[in-house]
Structure formats: C-alpha cells, structure tokens
Short mmCIF file of C-alpha atoms and ligand atoms in Angstrom, two decimals:
data_model
loop_
_atom_site.label_atom_id
_atom_site.label_comp_id
_atom_site.label_asym_id
_atom_site.label_seq_id
_atom_site.Cartn_x
_atom_site.Cartn_y
_atom_site.Cartn_z
CA MET M 287 17.12 3.93 21.75
CA THR M 288 13.98 5.98 22.23
CA ASP M 289 11.86 5.11 25.23
CA TRP M 290 8.38 5.58 23.82
CA SER M 291 6.65 4.67 27.04
CA LYS M 292 7.94 8.00 28.41
CA ALA M 293 6.89 9.75 25.22
CA GLY M 294 3.47 8.32 25.94
CA LEU M 295 3.26 10.18 29.23
CA TYR M 296 3.89 13.47 27.49
CA ALA M 297 1.59 12.61 24.63
CA ARG M 298 -1.16 11.67 27.07
CA ALA M 299 -0.81 14.98 28.90
CA TRP M 300 -1.15 16.78 25.57
CA VAL M 301 -4.10 14.65 24.66
CA VAL M 302 -5.96 15.31 27.90
CA SER M 303 -5.76 19.03 27.34
CA ASP M 304 -6.76 18.47 23.72
CA MET M 305 -9.85 16.57 24.74
CA THR M 306 -11.18 19.68 26.42
CA GLY M 307 -11.63 20.86 22.88
CA VAL M 308 -9.19 23.75 23.28
CA GLY M 309 -6.70 24.12 20.48
CA THR M 310 -7.02 20.58 19.30
CA GLY M 311 -6.18 21.25 15.68
CA VAL M 312 -8.80 18.60 14.97
CA THR M 313 -10.70 19.07 11.74
CA ASP M 314 -14.32 18.16 11.12
CA ARG M 315 -12.86 15.20 9.29
CA GLY M 316 -11.85 13.58 12.60
CA LEU M 317 -13.12 10.08 13.46
CA THR M 318 -13.59 8.27 16.77
CA SER M 319 -13.60 4.53 17.39
CA ARG M 320 -15.35 3.15 20.46
CA LYS M 321 -15.11 -0.19 22.23
CA VAL M 322 -17.27 -3.04 20.97
CA GLY M 323 -17.79 -6.60 22.15
CA ARG M 324 -18.61 -8.69 19.13
CA LEU M 325 -17.69 -8.59 15.45
CA SER M 326 -19.49 -10.86 13.00
CA GLY M 327 -20.66 -11.07 9.43
CA THR M 328 -19.29 -11.20 5.89
CA ALA M 329 -17.72 -8.31 4.06
CA GLN M 330 -15.77 -7.62 0.90
CA VAL M 331 -13.13 -4.92 1.14
CA PRO M 332 -12.47 -2.78 -1.97
CA GLY M 333 -10.25 -3.82 -4.87
CA ASP M 334 -6.50 -4.14 -4.61
CA LYS M 335 -4.76 -0.78 -4.95
CA SER M 336 -1.55 -2.10 -6.51
CA ILE M 337 -3.45 -4.16 -9.08
CA SER M 338 -5.90 -1.34 -9.84
CA HIS M 339 -3.12 1.14 -10.70
CA ARG M 340 -1.42 -1.41 -12.94
CA ALA M 341 -4.68 -2.47 -14.61
CA LEU M 342 -5.43 1.11 -15.66
CA MET M 343 -1.91 1.88 -16.80
CA ILE M 344 -1.34 -1.29 -18.80
CA ALA M 345 -4.84 -1.31 -20.30
CA GLY M 346 -4.13 2.31 -21.25
CA ILE M 347 -1.28 1.25 -23.52
CA THR M 348 -2.91 -1.72 -25.22
CA VAL M 349 -4.67 -1.28 -28.55
CA GLY M 350 -8.38 -1.88 -27.99
CA LYS M 351 -10.84 -2.04 -25.11
CA THR M 352 -10.29 -3.67 -21.71
CA THR M 353 -12.99 -4.10 -19.08
CA ILE M 354 -11.83 -3.97 -15.47
CA THR M 355 -14.18 -5.30 -12.78
CA GLY M 356 -13.72 -4.54 -9.09
CA LEU M 357 -11.40 -1.57 -9.64
CA LEU M 358 -10.59 0.28 -6.43
CA GLU M 359 -12.41 3.62 -6.68
CA GLY M 360 -10.21 5.29 -4.10
CA ASP M 361 -8.57 8.69 -4.57
CA ASP M 362 -5.16 7.21 -5.44
CA VAL M 363 -6.50 5.12 -8.30
CA LEU M 364 -8.77 7.95 -9.50
CA ALA M 365 -5.60 10.06 -9.77
CA THR M 366 -4.09 7.41 -12.06
CA ALA M 367 -7.28 7.38 -14.15
CA SER M 368 -7.13 11.19 -14.55
CA ALA M 369 -3.46 11.09 -15.49
CA LEU M 370 -4.09 8.49 -18.19
CA ARG M 371 -6.99 10.51 -19.58
CA ALA M 372 -4.73 13.58 -19.68
CA MET M 373 -2.31 11.56 -21.82
CA GLY M 374 -4.92 10.37 -24.33
CA ALA M 375 -6.33 7.06 -23.06
CA LYS M 376 -10.11 6.77 -22.89
CA VAL M 377 -11.03 5.80 -19.33
CA GLU M 378 -14.74 5.28 -18.63
CA GLN M 379 -16.36 4.51 -15.29
CA LEU M 380 -19.37 2.32 -16.11
CA GLY M 381 -20.60 2.01 -12.50
CA GLY M 382 -20.44 -0.71 -9.85
CA GLY M 383 -16.66 -0.93 -9.98
CA VAL M 384 -16.65 -1.72 -13.71
CA TRP M 385 -14.42 0.42 -15.93
CA ARG M 386 -13.70 0.37 -19.66
CA ILE M 387 -10.34 1.48 -20.96
CA SER M 388 -9.52 2.17 -24.62
CA GLY M 389 -5.76 2.14 -24.88
CA VAL M 390 -3.46 4.13 -27.14
CA GLY M 391 -0.87 1.39 -27.78
CA VAL M 392 2.69 1.06 -26.48
CA GLY M 393 4.45 4.40 -27.01
CA GLY M 394 1.17 6.11 -27.89
CA LEU M 395 0.66 8.39 -24.86
CA GLY M 396 0.58 12.12 -25.54
CA GLU M 397 2.01 15.07 -23.61
CA PRO M 398 -0.36 16.17 -20.82
CA ALA M 399 -1.32 19.85 -21.09
CA GLU M 400 -1.45 20.35 -17.32
CA PRO M 401 0.72 19.06 -14.46
CA LEU M 402 -0.32 15.56 -13.35
CA ASP M 403 -1.62 15.94 -9.79
CA LEU M 404 -1.17 12.55 -8.12
CA GLY M 405 -2.51 13.63 -4.72
CA ASN M 406 -1.26 11.20 -2.06
CA ALA M 407 -0.39 8.36 -4.44
CA GLY M 408 3.22 7.16 -4.38
CA THR M 409 2.54 4.09 -6.52
CA ALA M 410 0.82 6.16 -9.21
CA THR M 411 3.70 8.64 -9.25
CA ARG M 412 6.55 6.16 -9.49
CA LEU M 413 4.88 3.87 -12.02
CA LEU M 414 3.71 6.73 -14.23
CA MET M 415 7.17 8.30 -14.12
CA GLY M 416 8.41 5.03 -15.60
CA LEU M 417 5.68 4.94 -18.21
CA VAL M 418 6.34 8.49 -19.49
CA ALA M 419 10.15 8.35 -19.22
CA THR M 420 10.40 6.60 -22.58
CA HIS M 421 7.87 8.83 -24.36
CA ASP M 422 9.19 11.83 -26.29
CA PHE M 423 7.43 14.53 -24.23
CA THR M 424 7.69 16.41 -20.97
CA SER M 425 5.31 15.95 -18.05
CA PHE M 426 5.09 17.60 -14.66
CA PHE M 427 4.22 15.72 -11.46
CA THR M 428 2.72 17.31 -8.33
CA GLY M 429 1.04 15.95 -5.21
CA ASP M 430 0.02 16.69 -1.63
CA ALA M 431 2.39 17.48 1.24
CA SER M 432 2.90 13.79 2.02
CA LEU M 433 3.75 12.81 -1.57
CA SER M 434 5.96 15.89 -1.96
CA SER M 435 8.12 14.70 0.92
CA ARG M 436 8.72 11.19 -0.44
CA PRO M 437 11.99 10.14 -2.11
CA MET M 438 11.84 9.78 -5.89
CA ALA M 439 15.60 9.41 -6.42
CA ARG M 440 15.13 5.66 -6.36
CA VAL M 441 13.23 5.85 -9.67
CA ILE M 442 15.04 8.90 -11.06
CA LYS M 443 18.38 7.04 -11.13
CA PRO M 444 17.36 4.07 -13.32
CA LEU M 445 15.06 6.17 -15.54
CA GLU M 446 17.92 8.61 -16.22
CA ALA M 447 20.12 5.63 -17.09
CA MET M 448 17.50 4.79 -19.73
CA GLY M 449 17.84 8.29 -21.18
CA ALA M 450 15.12 10.38 -19.51
CA ARG M 451 16.00 13.66 -17.77
CA ILE M 452 14.26 14.45 -14.52
CA VAL M 453 14.31 17.79 -12.77
CA ALA M 454 13.15 17.50 -9.19
CA ARG M 455 13.21 19.51 -6.00
CA SER M 456 16.07 18.90 -3.58
CA GLY M 457 16.27 15.34 -2.34
CA GLY M 458 14.58 14.11 -5.53
CA ARG M 459 11.17 15.24 -4.36
CA LEU M 460 8.02 16.49 -6.10
CA PRO M 461 7.13 18.68 -7.86
CA LEU M 462 9.27 17.32 -10.65
CA ALA M 463 9.43 17.23 -14.44
CA VAL M 464 10.13 14.14 -16.50
CA ILE M 465 11.65 14.96 -19.87
CA GLY M 466 11.06 11.71 -21.70
CA THR M 467 13.57 10.36 -24.18
CA ALA M 468 12.94 9.68 -27.85
CA THR M 469 15.87 7.24 -27.93
CA PRO M 470 15.57 5.03 -24.84
CA LEU M 471 18.30 2.60 -23.88
CA PRO M 472 17.59 -0.80 -22.33
CA ILE M 473 19.30 -1.34 -18.98
CA THR M 474 19.99 -4.10 -16.50
CA TYR M 475 19.36 -2.75 -13.02
CA THR M 476 19.81 -4.37 -9.64
CA LEU M 477 17.36 -2.93 -7.11
CA PRO M 478 19.23 -1.32 -4.19
CA VAL M 479 16.02 -1.32 -2.11
CA ALA M 480 13.31 -3.98 -2.16
CA SER M 481 10.68 -1.95 -3.99
CA ALA M 482 7.98 -3.17 -6.33
CA GLN M 483 7.38 0.42 -7.36
CA VAL M 484 10.95 0.87 -8.61
CA LYS M 485 10.88 -2.52 -10.34
CA SER M 486 7.59 -1.65 -12.02
CA ALA M 487 8.72 1.83 -13.11
CA ILE M 488 11.68 0.27 -14.95
CA LEU M 489 9.60 -2.50 -16.54
CA LEU M 490 6.97 -0.02 -17.73
CA ALA M 491 9.71 2.21 -19.16
CA GLY M 492 11.13 -0.90 -20.85
CA LEU M 493 7.93 -1.42 -22.83
CA ASN M 494 8.69 1.50 -25.15
CA THR M 495 12.42 0.71 -25.29
CA PRO M 496 14.09 -1.40 -27.97
CA GLY M 497 15.73 -4.62 -26.79
CA GLU M 498 15.63 -6.21 -23.35
CA THR M 499 15.19 -4.29 -20.11
CA THR M 500 16.10 -6.32 -17.03
CA VAL M 501 15.52 -5.81 -13.33
CA ILE M 502 17.31 -7.96 -10.79
CA GLU M 503 15.59 -8.07 -7.42
CA PRO M 504 17.73 -9.71 -4.74
CA VAL M 505 14.66 -9.81 -2.46
CA LEU M 506 11.28 -10.69 -3.96
CA THR M 507 8.64 -7.98 -4.04
CA ARG M 508 5.01 -8.06 -5.19
CA ASP M 509 4.88 -9.29 -8.80
CA HIS M 510 1.59 -7.79 -10.01
CA THR M 511 3.30 -5.90 -12.87
CA GLU M 512 4.90 -9.06 -14.19
CA LEU M 513 1.66 -11.04 -13.90
CA MET M 514 -0.36 -8.35 -15.58
CA LEU M 515 2.08 -7.70 -18.41
CA THR M 516 2.03 -11.42 -19.13
CA HIS M 517 -1.79 -11.35 -18.98
CA PHE M 518 -1.76 -8.61 -21.68
CA GLY M 519 0.58 -10.59 -23.92
CA ALA M 520 3.94 -8.94 -23.24
CA GLU M 521 7.00 -11.10 -23.74
CA MET M 522 8.68 -11.56 -20.35
CA ARG M 523 11.43 -13.81 -19.00
CA ILE M 524 11.52 -14.48 -15.28
CA GLU M 525 14.43 -16.43 -13.81
CA GLU M 526 14.76 -17.56 -10.20
CA LEU M 527 18.33 -16.85 -9.10
CA ALA M 528 20.39 -19.49 -7.31
CA GLU M 529 21.43 -16.92 -4.68
CA GLY M 530 17.77 -15.98 -4.13
CA GLY M 531 15.76 -13.28 -5.85
CA ARG M 532 14.69 -12.99 -9.46
CA LYS M 533 15.86 -11.64 -12.79
CA ILE M 534 12.94 -10.13 -14.69
CA THR M 535 13.27 -9.17 -18.34
CA VAL M 536 10.74 -7.42 -20.54
CA ILE M 537 11.22 -7.42 -24.31
CA GLY M 538 10.59 -3.96 -25.76
CA HIS M 539 7.81 -2.90 -28.11
CA PRO M 540 5.38 -5.75 -27.42
CA GLU M 541 1.95 -5.73 -28.93
CA LEU M 542 -0.26 -5.61 -25.87
CA VAL M 543 -3.70 -7.08 -26.46
CA PRO M 544 -6.75 -6.13 -24.40
CA ALA M 545 -7.51 -8.68 -21.70
CA ASP M 546 -10.29 -8.24 -19.16
CA ILE M 547 -9.34 -8.06 -15.50
CA VAL M 548 -11.07 -8.92 -12.24
CA VAL M 549 -9.38 -7.10 -9.36
CA PRO M 550 -9.29 -9.11 -6.11
CA ALA M 551 -10.12 -7.52 -2.76
CA ASP M 552 -7.03 -5.85 -1.33
CA PRO M 553 -5.23 -7.92 1.33
CA SER M 554 -3.72 -4.69 2.67
CA SER M 555 -7.25 -3.37 3.30
CA ALA M 556 -8.53 -6.73 4.57
CA ALA M 557 -5.81 -6.45 7.23
CA PHE M 558 -7.90 -3.91 9.18
CA PRO M 559 -11.12 -5.91 9.72
CA MET M 560 -8.91 -9.01 10.11
CA VAL M 561 -7.01 -7.60 13.07
CA ALA M 562 -10.20 -6.06 14.50
CA ALA M 563 -11.86 -9.52 14.52
CA LEU M 564 -8.79 -11.16 16.06
CA ILE M 565 -8.53 -8.75 18.99
CA ALA M 566 -12.29 -8.50 19.59
CA PRO M 567 -13.58 -10.32 22.68
CA GLU M 568 -15.88 -12.20 20.31
CA GLY M 569 -15.10 -12.17 16.62
CA ASP M 570 -16.02 -14.40 13.72
CA ILE M 571 -16.01 -12.78 10.29
CA ILE M 572 -15.54 -13.73 6.67
CA LEU M 573 -13.71 -11.48 4.24
CA SER M 574 -14.56 -12.61 0.74
CA GLY M 575 -12.45 -12.70 -2.41
CA VAL M 576 -9.23 -11.44 -0.83
CA GLY M 577 -6.03 -11.56 -2.90
CA THR M 578 -3.64 -14.19 -1.57
CA ASN M 579 -0.68 -13.63 -3.89
CA PRO M 580 2.14 -15.24 -1.85
CA LEU M 581 4.16 -12.02 -2.10
CA ARG M 582 1.40 -10.22 -0.17
CA THR M 583 0.54 -12.69 2.59
CA GLY M 584 3.26 -11.94 5.16
CA LEU M 585 0.72 -10.54 7.60
CA ILE M 586 -1.46 -13.65 7.51
CA GLN M 587 1.61 -15.84 8.07
CA THR M 588 2.75 -13.64 10.95
CA LEU M 589 -0.64 -13.52 12.65
CA ILE M 590 -0.99 -17.32 12.36
CA GLU M 591 2.42 -17.66 14.03
CA MET M 592 1.06 -15.40 16.78
CA GLY M 593 -1.82 -17.83 17.31
CA ALA M 594 -4.47 -16.28 15.07
CA ALA M 595 -7.41 -18.39 13.90
CA ILE M 596 -7.38 -17.47 10.20
CA THR M 597 -8.41 -19.97 7.56
CA LEU M 598 -8.29 -19.58 3.80
CA GLU M 599 -11.52 -20.98 2.34
CA ASN M 600 -12.45 -21.58 -1.33
CA PRO M 601 -8.97 -20.83 -2.70
CA ARG M 602 -9.19 -20.05 -6.42
CA ILE M 603 -7.53 -18.15 -9.26
CA GLU M 604 -9.31 -15.06 -10.61
CA GLY M 605 -7.81 -12.98 -13.41
CA GLY M 606 -4.40 -14.60 -12.95
CA GLU M 607 -4.24 -13.83 -9.21
CA SER M 608 -4.92 -16.23 -6.33
CA VAL M 609 -7.83 -15.31 -4.04
CA ALA M 610 -9.65 -16.89 -1.09
CA ASP M 611 -12.33 -16.13 1.46
CA LEU M 612 -10.71 -15.52 4.83
CA ARG M 613 -12.43 -16.70 7.98
CA VAL M 614 -11.09 -14.85 11.01
CA ARG M 615 -12.01 -15.62 14.61
CA SER M 616 -10.96 -13.83 17.80
CA SER M 617 -7.77 -15.30 19.18
CA ALA M 618 -5.37 -15.00 22.10
CA LEU M 619 -2.29 -13.66 20.31
CA ARG M 620 1.31 -14.20 21.48
CA GLY M 621 4.28 -11.97 20.72
CA ILE M 622 6.84 -13.26 18.21
CA THR M 623 9.87 -12.04 16.27
CA VAL M 624 9.02 -11.04 12.69
CA PRO M 625 12.11 -11.49 10.49
CA ALA M 626 13.37 -8.67 8.26
CA GLU M 627 13.15 -10.88 5.14
CA ARG M 628 9.38 -10.91 5.52
CA ALA M 629 9.04 -7.13 5.32
CA PRO M 630 8.44 -6.83 1.54
CA SER M 631 5.50 -9.25 1.72
CA MET M 632 3.75 -7.19 4.41
CA ILE M 633 5.31 -3.75 4.16
CA ASP M 634 1.99 -1.90 4.34
CA GLU M 635 0.66 -4.07 7.18
CA TYR M 636 3.11 -3.21 9.98
CA PRO M 637 0.96 -0.41 11.45
CA VAL M 638 -1.97 -2.75 12.01
CA LEU M 639 0.34 -5.59 13.05
CA ALA M 640 1.66 -3.26 15.75
CA VAL M 641 -1.94 -2.84 16.94
CA ALA M 642 -2.32 -6.64 17.12
CA ALA M 643 1.01 -6.84 18.97
CA ALA M 644 -0.19 -4.23 21.47
CA CYS M 645 -3.07 -6.58 22.41
CA ALA M 646 -0.97 -9.78 22.41
CA THR M 647 0.79 -11.44 25.32
CA GLY M 648 4.52 -10.79 25.37
CA ARG M 649 7.06 -9.05 23.18
CA THR M 650 6.69 -8.68 19.42
CA THR M 651 9.91 -7.67 17.68
CA MET M 652 9.54 -6.39 14.12
CA LEU M 653 12.86 -6.26 12.30
CA GLY M 654 13.93 -4.44 9.13
CA LEU M 655 11.39 -1.62 9.06
CA GLY M 656 13.59 1.08 7.47
CA GLU M 657 11.23 1.49 4.50
CA LEU M 658 8.38 2.42 6.84
CA ARG M 659 10.07 5.79 7.33
CA VAL M 660 9.40 6.79 3.69
CA LYS M 661 5.76 5.76 3.29
CA GLU M 662 2.82 8.21 3.29
CA SER M 663 4.23 9.28 6.68
CA ASP M 664 7.15 8.11 8.80
CA ARG M 665 5.09 5.13 9.93
CA LEU M 666 7.62 3.94 12.45
CA ALA M 667 7.48 7.26 14.30
CA ALA M 668 3.72 7.65 13.81
CA MET M 669 2.98 4.20 15.26
CA ALA M 670 5.42 4.62 18.12
CA THR M 671 4.02 8.01 19.12
CA GLY M 672 0.38 6.99 18.74
CA LEU M 673 0.67 3.64 20.50
CA ALA M 674 2.61 5.21 23.37
CA ALA M 675 -0.15 7.82 23.67
CA CYS M 676 -2.63 4.94 24.00
CA GLY M 677 -0.62 3.46 26.87
CA VAL M 678 1.36 0.81 24.98
CA LYS M 679 4.91 0.04 26.10
CA LEU M 680 7.26 -0.03 23.14
CA SER M 681 10.64 0.97 21.87
CA VAL M 682 12.27 1.74 18.54
CA GLU M 683 15.86 0.60 18.11
CA GLY M 684 17.17 1.63 14.69
CA ASP M 685 14.86 -0.05 12.19
CA THR M 686 13.33 -2.39 14.79
CA LEU M 687 9.99 -1.85 16.52
CA ILE M 688 9.49 -3.72 19.79
CA VAL M 689 6.00 -3.81 21.27
CA GLU M 690 5.39 -5.22 24.75
CA GLY M 691 1.91 -6.69 24.84
CA GLU M 692 0.22 -7.25 28.16
CA GLY M 693 -2.34 -9.78 26.98
CA ARG M 694 -5.13 -7.23 27.20
CA PRO M 695 -5.99 -4.08 25.26
CA PRO M 696 -4.21 -0.86 26.21
CA LEU M 697 -6.12 2.05 27.71
CA GLY M 698 -6.56 4.15 24.55
CA GLY M 699 -7.99 7.61 24.99
CA ALA M 700 -5.64 9.43 22.65
CA MET M 701 -5.99 11.76 19.70
CA ILE M 702 -3.81 10.47 16.87
CA ALA M 703 -2.20 12.70 14.26
CA THR M 704 -2.99 11.01 10.94
CA GLU M 705 -0.30 12.93 9.01
CA LEU M 706 -2.07 12.37 5.66
CA ASP M 707 -1.57 8.62 6.11
CA HIS M 708 -4.58 6.36 5.50
CA ARG M 709 -3.05 3.32 7.16
CA ILE M 710 -2.15 5.19 10.32
CA ALA M 711 -5.75 6.41 10.57
CA MET M 712 -7.26 2.94 10.02
CA SER M 713 -4.83 1.18 12.36
CA PHE M 714 -5.71 3.40 15.29
CA LEU M 715 -9.42 3.15 14.58
CA VAL M 716 -8.98 -0.64 14.80
CA LEU M 717 -7.22 -0.22 18.14
CA GLY M 718 -10.13 1.89 19.41
CA THR M 719 -12.50 -1.06 18.95
CA VAL M 720 -10.99 -2.70 22.06
CA THR M 721 -9.58 0.08 24.26
CA ALA M 722 -11.42 1.19 27.39
CA GLU M 723 -11.31 4.80 26.23
CA PRO M 724 -12.13 5.79 22.63
CA VAL M 725 -9.32 6.39 20.15
CA MET M 726 -9.64 9.39 17.86
CA VAL M 727 -7.85 10.33 14.67
CA ASP M 728 -7.61 14.00 13.76
CA ASP M 729 -8.33 13.49 10.06
CA GLY M 730 -10.04 10.43 8.61
CA SER M 731 -10.18 11.76 5.05
CA PRO M 732 -6.93 10.08 3.84
CA ILE M 733 -8.73 6.74 4.30
CA ASP M 734 -10.50 7.43 1.00
CA THR M 735 -7.21 7.07 -0.86
CA SER M 736 -7.30 3.27 -0.45
CA PHE M 737 -10.43 2.20 1.43
CA PRO M 738 -13.53 4.25 0.57
CA GLY M 739 -16.40 3.13 2.82
CA PHE M 740 -14.04 1.94 5.57
CA ALA M 741 -16.17 3.11 8.51
CA ALA M 742 -19.40 1.75 7.01
CA LEU M 743 -17.83 -1.64 6.30
CA MET M 744 -16.31 -1.88 9.78
CA ASN M 745 -19.57 -0.74 11.40
CA GLY M 746 -21.42 -3.38 9.37
CA LEU M 747 -19.31 -5.97 11.18
CA GLY M 748 -20.13 -4.42 14.57
CA CYS M 749 -17.63 -1.59 15.04
CA ARG M 750 -18.53 1.87 16.31
CA ILE M 751 -16.54 4.27 14.17
CA GLY M 752 -17.95 7.71 13.56
CA ALA M 753 -17.54 11.44 13.93
C1 S3P R 875 3.42 -0.92 -3.91
C2 S3P R 875 4.64 -1.24 -3.39
C3 S3P R 875 5.05 -0.93 -2.02
C4 S3P R 875 3.85 -0.60 -1.14
C5 S3P R 875 2.89 0.34 -1.82
C6 S3P R 875 2.36 -0.29 -3.09
C7 S3P R 875 3.12 -1.23 -5.32
O1 S3P R 875 5.89 0.20 -2.06
O2 S3P R 875 4.28 -0.04 0.07
O3 S3P R 875 1.80 0.65 -0.98
O4 S3P R 875 1.94 -1.20 -5.72
O5 S3P R 875 4.06 -1.53 -6.06
P1 S3P R 875 7.49 0.08 -2.31
O6 S3P R 875 7.69 -0.34 -3.71
O7 S3P R 875 8.00 1.47 -2.07
O8 S3P R 875 7.97 -0.91 -1.31
#
C-alpha cells in the first residue's frame, strides 16, 4: 500500500521550490485556478466525444450526405475528421458545430497516402483500426507520447482473428501498421476487458465482413456504436444475457443510409462544472442538453448517493440518445463506497469524482480502477500524486483509491503535472476553485482535445481560471 499522504509532503516541498519560478518546467500553457465563492448560470458543454467520433466514422461509410449538429470540435475529433478525409470521405465543417459528411459506402475507404496522426486520441485510434482492418490496404497510425504509450493489443488480437495483420512496437504500442484483409472472417469475441472501444473496433470491422460478427460483453459498456449503427440502418441483433451482459451481432455488408445526427452535450465534460458547483460554497447552475445515456450516468448516480443536489430536468430523446438539463446545487457531500461494477459507466469521471471526495466528509472508496492506469495517463497515480500535493489524505491499494475527506476543501497550492491528460488538468482546476491556495497545472493545452473553451465556460459560471 502506498501512503500518499507522505508523498504529499515531498510533493509539497518540490512545489514550494517550484513556485519560486526556478526550474519549474512549467510551459506558457500553464493554467491557474483560484478560489471563488459562488457559481451560477446556465451553460452548455461541448458535444459528446464518443458520439462525435462515431458520427464521423459511420457517416463516412454511408452512401450520401449526413449533417451532424453539435459535433465536438476538439482536437481528438478533428483528428478523426482528418483521417477520414485522408481515406476518401468528404468532411466539411459548415460552422457553428454543423458538419456535412459525404460517405464512400461500406468498404469504400481508400489507402491513406500519409500516416494517420491521431494525436492524443485513443478512441479515434482503436475505432479506426477496426474500420480499416477489413479494407484491402495498409495504413500507418501515429500519435503523441501519451497515445504511443497506450496498449493496442486489446484491439490487435480480435482484428488479427478477423484476418488483418498488425505490426506494432513492443507491447502493442504505436506507431503501428494495419495491413487490412481482403478476405475478412466473421468472429465471435468475448471482451476480456470492459471496453467500448474494443467492442466498437470489432463491430466496425464487422461491417465490411461477410456474415455475422458478434461481440459478447460480460459487463455493459457505452452503447453509442450500436445505437448509431441502428440509426444508420445497419442490421443488428442485441440480446441481453441471462448471466448479465449482452451479445451484440452486426450483419455484414449493410447498406448504410445517411441519417442526420444531433450530438448531445458530453456528460464526461459536464462532470467538471457539475463537481465545481457541488463543492462551491454557493452553487446553482444548469447544464443544458447533457447526454444521459444510462451507460454514462455512473457519476451522477454516485454523486447523488454522496448527497448531491442534482436534478434531471426536461428529459427528452434527441437523435436516438436521451438528454436532459441538469440542475446542480452546492451540497454537503458524504464519502461512500463506489462499487467496481459501476466503473464502466463512469470510467472517465473518476479523476473529478476524487476531487469531490476530497471535499466530502468521510472516506470514499473507489473500487475496480485498474483501467485508469491505461488512459491518457496513469490516472490513478496522477490523481494520487496531485491530490496528496494539495494536502489530501489518500491511499491506493491495488486498483482501489481511498480518499479521506475532511468535510472542507484541502489546502491546494500545488503545481500539477498534466502528463498530456485533459481530464487530469480539468479535475485539478476544479479543485482550485475551492482551495485556500491556488492550484496550477503545468500544461492546460490537452484540455482542447475534449473541451475547447473550458476556462471560458467555467469562468462564465463564476470560476477564476487563467494563466
Ligand atoms: C470510450 C470508451 C472508454 C472511455 C473513452 C471513450 C469510447 O474507453 O474511457 O474515453 O468512446 O468508446 P475504454 O473503451 O478503453 O474503456
């Protein structure tokens, strides 16, 4: 067991010397968040990242034109747009979050002349690997240091079983080449890890494969690919399994028909202003049009169990996805145990949940966080180090994070290493809205991968986040 409260002492000593400005390693992209008293107002966070990637990719293989409204214009999704253009789809940005895609039809993508640079985007990489695996051409995938350290073996294995060949760096890491197969084989694959990205890669590969491609997921993960394929007219069979989980089958060579899409606001981005309003001394905000797909709402459920005043107003269905306006008021939060089974429905929200836990009364135990170690950074380590540096008592035991809240905000005053991870940066900037001393992140630029305009939106609600 690592005692992170001791690590905090060392980290704080390092930070104090850093704050003299000597040898900080801080770039001019650093951001600081200062304490505020009151958060209020209405805001709409940008479009859902998962849905935006899928909307571009699936529209890109229909025959005809699809209009997408509310697309996330963050760096990750722009990387997907560039990759699709490089493979022959027409992808036009019309302005105001509206995009028009002219697809090439299932199996109609062409070999990209240059390597596909996916930047920081794990979802783009894994889903596109699936899409090209059953096309008869070779493509090369590259990305930044964070993406190049992430495990791709989880998609390589099933895609090779379908007939593709993939040559990767050691440990199945980028850069890698996907040598697509001209004669794909349908497979039935049981997911060894609960991963919507792996599920989606196989289903997308199954589109250009004869026969039935099936994924069995023992634990449910976000189902945006299934919903969207159905929306575009693909033939799918989805069975609930008696032992829990689902069996998802896509029938190969469907005729996908263009179908316009409205992308809901991303619940994973809404999580940041949501927690900021909850821990603020005075907070009452509305976040409009947020996606409330039940496979994404683990954080809301958890925060409500902790005592959060969150209400879902005007629930409605938009573009096949459920959305609502969320009213969030400041609340006295209590520590709870978050079960491991809930992790897939809130996997990206643990960093900001840990911030909420740090301000709650009592112990919050978060179980089953192994997957956090292979996100844009090792989020378990990044949160533990950063929170300890801000004066939070916590421990990491295997895949469990335990945060001891003292019913008041921690001291803050630390410089956080972002490690190319947008959610680490945003989580600590949320913490800085309540700590006595400002919280700084060394590099705020990764925030643009998922939440362009983050500081402006937060400041519009009353935060003080700036250079
Ligand atoms: C995503 C799935 C999750 C999530 C990621 C987006 C998706 O990853 O962490 O940010 O869009 O399918 P895993 O599939 O690795 O759990």
